[in-house]
XYZ file of C-alpha atoms in Angstrom:
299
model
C -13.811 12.456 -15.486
C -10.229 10.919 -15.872
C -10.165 8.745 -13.057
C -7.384 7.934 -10.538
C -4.060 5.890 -10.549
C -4.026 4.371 -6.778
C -0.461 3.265 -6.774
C 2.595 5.541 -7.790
C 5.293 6.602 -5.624
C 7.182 9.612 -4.982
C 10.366 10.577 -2.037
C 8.821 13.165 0.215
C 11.219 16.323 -0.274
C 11.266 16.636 3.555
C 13.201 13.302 3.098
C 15.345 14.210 0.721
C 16.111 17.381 2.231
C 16.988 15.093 5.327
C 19.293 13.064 3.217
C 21.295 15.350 1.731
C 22.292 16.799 6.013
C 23.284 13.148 6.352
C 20.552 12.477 8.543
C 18.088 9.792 10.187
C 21.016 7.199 8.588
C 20.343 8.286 4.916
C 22.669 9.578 2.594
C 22.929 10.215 -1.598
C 25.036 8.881 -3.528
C 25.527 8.967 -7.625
C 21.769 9.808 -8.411
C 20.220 7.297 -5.837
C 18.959 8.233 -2.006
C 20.670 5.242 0.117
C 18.678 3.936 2.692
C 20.405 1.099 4.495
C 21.230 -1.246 1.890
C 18.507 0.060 -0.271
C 19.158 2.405 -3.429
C 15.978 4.212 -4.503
C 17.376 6.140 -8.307
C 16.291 9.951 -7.674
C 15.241 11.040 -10.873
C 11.266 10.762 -11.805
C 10.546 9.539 -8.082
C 12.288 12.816 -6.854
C 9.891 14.905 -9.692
C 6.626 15.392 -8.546
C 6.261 17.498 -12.296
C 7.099 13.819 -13.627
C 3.864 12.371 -11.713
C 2.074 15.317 -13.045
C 3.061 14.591 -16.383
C 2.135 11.018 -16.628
C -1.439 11.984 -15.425
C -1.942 14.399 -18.183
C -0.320 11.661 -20.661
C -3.121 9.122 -18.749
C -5.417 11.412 -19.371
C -6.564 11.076 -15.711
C -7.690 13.505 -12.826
C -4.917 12.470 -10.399
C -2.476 10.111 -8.749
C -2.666 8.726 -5.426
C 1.039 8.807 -3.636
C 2.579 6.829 -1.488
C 6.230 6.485 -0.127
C 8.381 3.595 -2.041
C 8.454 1.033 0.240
C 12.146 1.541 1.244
C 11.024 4.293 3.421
C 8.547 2.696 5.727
C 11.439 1.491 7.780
C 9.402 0.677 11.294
C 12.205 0.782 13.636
C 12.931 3.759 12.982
C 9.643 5.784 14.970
C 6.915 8.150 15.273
C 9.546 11.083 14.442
C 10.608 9.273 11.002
C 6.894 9.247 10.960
C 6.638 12.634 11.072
C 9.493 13.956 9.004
C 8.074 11.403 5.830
C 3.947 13.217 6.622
C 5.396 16.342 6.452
C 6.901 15.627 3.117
C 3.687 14.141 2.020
C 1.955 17.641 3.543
C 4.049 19.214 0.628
C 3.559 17.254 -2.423
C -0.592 17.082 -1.995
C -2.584 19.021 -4.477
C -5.677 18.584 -5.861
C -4.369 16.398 -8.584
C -1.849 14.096 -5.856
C -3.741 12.679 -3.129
C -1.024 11.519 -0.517
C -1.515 8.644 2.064
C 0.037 9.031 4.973
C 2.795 6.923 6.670
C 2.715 5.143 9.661
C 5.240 3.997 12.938
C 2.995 1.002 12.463
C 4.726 -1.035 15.491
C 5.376 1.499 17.661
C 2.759 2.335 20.161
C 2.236 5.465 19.302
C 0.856 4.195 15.900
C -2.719 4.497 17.040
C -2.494 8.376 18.480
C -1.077 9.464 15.522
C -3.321 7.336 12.801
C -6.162 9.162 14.543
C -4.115 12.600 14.300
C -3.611 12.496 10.923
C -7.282 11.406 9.723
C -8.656 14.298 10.963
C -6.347 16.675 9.359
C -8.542 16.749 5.574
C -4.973 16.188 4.084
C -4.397 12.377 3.752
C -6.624 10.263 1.506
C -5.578 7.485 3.500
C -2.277 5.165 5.254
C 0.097 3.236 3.172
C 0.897 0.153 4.868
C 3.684 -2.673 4.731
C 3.837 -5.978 5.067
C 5.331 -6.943 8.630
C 3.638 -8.523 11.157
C 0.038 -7.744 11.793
C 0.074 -9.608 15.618
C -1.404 -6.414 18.018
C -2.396 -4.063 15.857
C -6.261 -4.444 16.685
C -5.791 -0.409 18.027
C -4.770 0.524 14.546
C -7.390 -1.212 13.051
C -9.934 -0.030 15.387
C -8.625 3.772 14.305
C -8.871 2.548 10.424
C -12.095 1.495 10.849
C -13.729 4.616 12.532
C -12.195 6.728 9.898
C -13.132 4.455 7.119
C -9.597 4.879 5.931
C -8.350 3.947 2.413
C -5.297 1.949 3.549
C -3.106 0.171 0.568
C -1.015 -2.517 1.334
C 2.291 -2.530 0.014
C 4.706 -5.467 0.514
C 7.902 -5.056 2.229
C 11.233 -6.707 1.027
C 10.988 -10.494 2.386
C 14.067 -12.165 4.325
C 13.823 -15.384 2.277
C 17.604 -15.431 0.792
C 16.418 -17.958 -1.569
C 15.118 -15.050 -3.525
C 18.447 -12.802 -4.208
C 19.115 -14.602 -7.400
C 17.169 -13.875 -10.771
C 15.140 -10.893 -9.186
C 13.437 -13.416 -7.307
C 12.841 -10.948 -4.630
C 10.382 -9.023 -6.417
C 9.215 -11.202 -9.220
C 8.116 -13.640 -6.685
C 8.942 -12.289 -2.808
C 6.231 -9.008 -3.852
C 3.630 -11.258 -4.379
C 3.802 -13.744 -1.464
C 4.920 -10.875 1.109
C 1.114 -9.443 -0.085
C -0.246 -12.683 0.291
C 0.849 -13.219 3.592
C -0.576 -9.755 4.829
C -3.710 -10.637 3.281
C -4.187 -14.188 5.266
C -2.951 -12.062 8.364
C -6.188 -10.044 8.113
C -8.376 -12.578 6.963
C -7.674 -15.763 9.240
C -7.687 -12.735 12.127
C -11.233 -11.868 11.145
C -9.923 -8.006 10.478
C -12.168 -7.815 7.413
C -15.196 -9.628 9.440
C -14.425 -6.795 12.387
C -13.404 -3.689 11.224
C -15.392 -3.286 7.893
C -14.755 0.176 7.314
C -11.508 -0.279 6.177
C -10.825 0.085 2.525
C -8.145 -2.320 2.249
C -5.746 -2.240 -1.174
C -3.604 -5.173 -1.926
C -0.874 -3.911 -4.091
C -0.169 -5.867 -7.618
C -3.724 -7.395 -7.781
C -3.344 -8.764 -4.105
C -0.017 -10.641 -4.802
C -0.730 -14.751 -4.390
C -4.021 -14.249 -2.900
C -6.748 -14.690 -5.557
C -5.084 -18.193 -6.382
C -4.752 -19.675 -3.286
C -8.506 -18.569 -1.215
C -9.710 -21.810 -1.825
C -7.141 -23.656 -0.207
C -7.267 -21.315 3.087
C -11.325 -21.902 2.881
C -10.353 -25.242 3.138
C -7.679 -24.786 6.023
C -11.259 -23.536 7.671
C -13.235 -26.285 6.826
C -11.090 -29.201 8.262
C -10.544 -26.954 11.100
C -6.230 -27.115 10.658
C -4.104 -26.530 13.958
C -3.554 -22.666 15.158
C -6.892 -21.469 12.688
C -9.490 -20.293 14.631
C -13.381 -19.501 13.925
C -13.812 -16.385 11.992
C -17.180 -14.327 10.828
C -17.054 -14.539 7.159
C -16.100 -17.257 4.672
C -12.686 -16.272 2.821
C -14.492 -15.987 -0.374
C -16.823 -13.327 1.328
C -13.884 -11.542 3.176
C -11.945 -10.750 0.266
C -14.748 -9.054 -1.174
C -14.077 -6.941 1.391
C -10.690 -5.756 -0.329
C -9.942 -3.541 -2.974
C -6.667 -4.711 -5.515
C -4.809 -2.969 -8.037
C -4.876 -4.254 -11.531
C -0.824 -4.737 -12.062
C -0.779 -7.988 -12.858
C 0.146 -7.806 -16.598
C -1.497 -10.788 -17.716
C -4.959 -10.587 -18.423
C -5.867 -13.810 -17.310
C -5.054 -13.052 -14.103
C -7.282 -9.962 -13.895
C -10.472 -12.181 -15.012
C -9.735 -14.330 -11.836
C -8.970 -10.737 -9.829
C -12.547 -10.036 -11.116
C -14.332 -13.140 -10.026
C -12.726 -13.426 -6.698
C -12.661 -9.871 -5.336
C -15.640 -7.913 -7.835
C -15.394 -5.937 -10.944
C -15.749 -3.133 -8.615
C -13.384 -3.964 -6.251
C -10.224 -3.438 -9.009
C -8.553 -0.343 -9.423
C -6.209 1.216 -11.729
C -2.297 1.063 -10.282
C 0.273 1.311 -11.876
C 3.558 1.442 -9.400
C 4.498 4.968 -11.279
C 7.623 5.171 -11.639
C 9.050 1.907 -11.484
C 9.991 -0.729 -14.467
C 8.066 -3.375 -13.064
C 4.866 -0.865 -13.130
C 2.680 -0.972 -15.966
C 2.581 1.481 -19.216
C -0.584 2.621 -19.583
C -3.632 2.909 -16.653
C -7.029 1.583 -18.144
C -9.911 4.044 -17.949
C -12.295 1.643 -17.097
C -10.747 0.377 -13.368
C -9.771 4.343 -13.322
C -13.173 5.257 -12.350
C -13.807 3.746 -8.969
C -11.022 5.511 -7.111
C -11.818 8.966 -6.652
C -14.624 8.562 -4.205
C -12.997 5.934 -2.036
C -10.023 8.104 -2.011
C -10.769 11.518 -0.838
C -9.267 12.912 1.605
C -9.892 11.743 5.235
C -11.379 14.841 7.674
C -12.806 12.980 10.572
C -12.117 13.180 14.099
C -11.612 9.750 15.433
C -10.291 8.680 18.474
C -7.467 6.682 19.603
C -8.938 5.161 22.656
């Protein structure tokens, strides 16, 4: 068995399609679908045969999908919701596994995270990086499905960070690290344990600073309150891809989330992705992402 690449992206042709009518605010323009001041380059991440490709050059089984995080766009609602799954209906096949999007701040978020986990198409939800504050119904959902969900951070508003590619190089990593401490200093790990959490890019700042929010714990710092498991313990709890390309990094990935726990991703097909998915951290993913076919409910 090839294994699985949990991270690679691809536009859902329903969105496309979409863009090209001049509708839901998108447009295209010289080779790139515009979304708000976003410009996603069409090319491979239009080309599901491009995915295909690089999973036969892997030498792999398949690729999970999600959407580029461009298109999770939570203000725009459970139909933009449903246009982008419908998409995602489309490009699954036994070699792509697709995780589904979510109106994660809308209300509706729960009805529909239940809807789609019983529908034995999604492998899963890809997630962003807003603010987590409420969303104990989603979670509760998550959890009864024992959903795959991968974190993927959002762009962040620091301004500081529009010089030197700051925004990614650095804003990718906190933005994950933030979502991470959202879930762990709100006991999420501690009290919905069947979700399969995924921190994107080896779990952005995370690894490197647990210590110092074991010790926010410890001396007991204003606005932390008591959780269930130490931090140490609760990351254990998440999975992380191995994009990280530095190989120190992935021995401290290792020792603070478990050999088992990393996963090959590669961020297919972007230039900040990695070249080539190792075999090894290949092998975990194809059990924890099958596809989801359990009725849950929303209440």
């Amino acid at each position: 068995m090839g294994g699985w690449d949990v991270h690679t992206h691809l536009i859902p042709p329903t969105v496309l399609a979409a863009a090209h009518r001049g509708e839901h605010g998108l447009s295209v323009d010289s080779g790139s679908l515009v979304v708000g001041s976003d410009r996603l380059p069409l090319r491979r991440l239009a080309d599901p045969a491009a995915l295909l490709r690089w999973i036969e050059d892997q030498g792999l089984d398949g690729a999970v999908v999600s959407v580029p995080p461009a298109l999770f766009r939570y203000d725009a609602g459970p139909e933009w919701a449903e246009l982008v799954n419908q998409g995602l209906r489309e490009l699954a096949t036994p070699q792509l596994r697709v995780l589904a999007h979510l109106p994660l701040l809308d209300p509706a978020a729960p009805g529909v995270a239940a809807g789609l986990a019983g529908e034995g198409v999604f492998s899963g939800f890809a997630i962003g990086t807003p603010s987590y504050a409420g969303l104990d119904p989603v979670w509760r959902v998550l959890d009864a499905a024992g959903a795959f969900t991968l974190i993927h951070p959002g762009a962040s508003d620091d301004r500081r960070l529009d010089s030197f590619y700051l925004s990614n190089l650095l804003g990718n990593p906190y933005e994950t690290g933030v979502a991470a401490a959202s879930l762990v200093f709100a006991d999420v790990p501690g009290r919905f344990p069947g979700i399969r959490f995924c921190l994107c890019h080896g779990g952005g700042v995370t690894a490197a600073v647990a210590g110092r929010w074991q010790r926010g714990i410890d001396t007991a710092r204003p606005g932390i309150e008591p959780v269930s498991l130490p931090v140490s313990e609760a990351l254990r709890r998440f999975y992380v891809d191995d994009l990280v390309h530095d190989d120190a990094v992935l021995e401290l990935l290792t020792s603070t989330f478990g050999a088992e726990r990393v996963l090959a991703g590669s961020d297919w097909p972007f230039p900040m992705g990695s070249d080539k998915v190792s075999a090894a951290r290949s092998a975990t993913a194809g059990e924890l992402t099958r596809p989801l076919a359990k009725e849950v409910s929303a209440e």
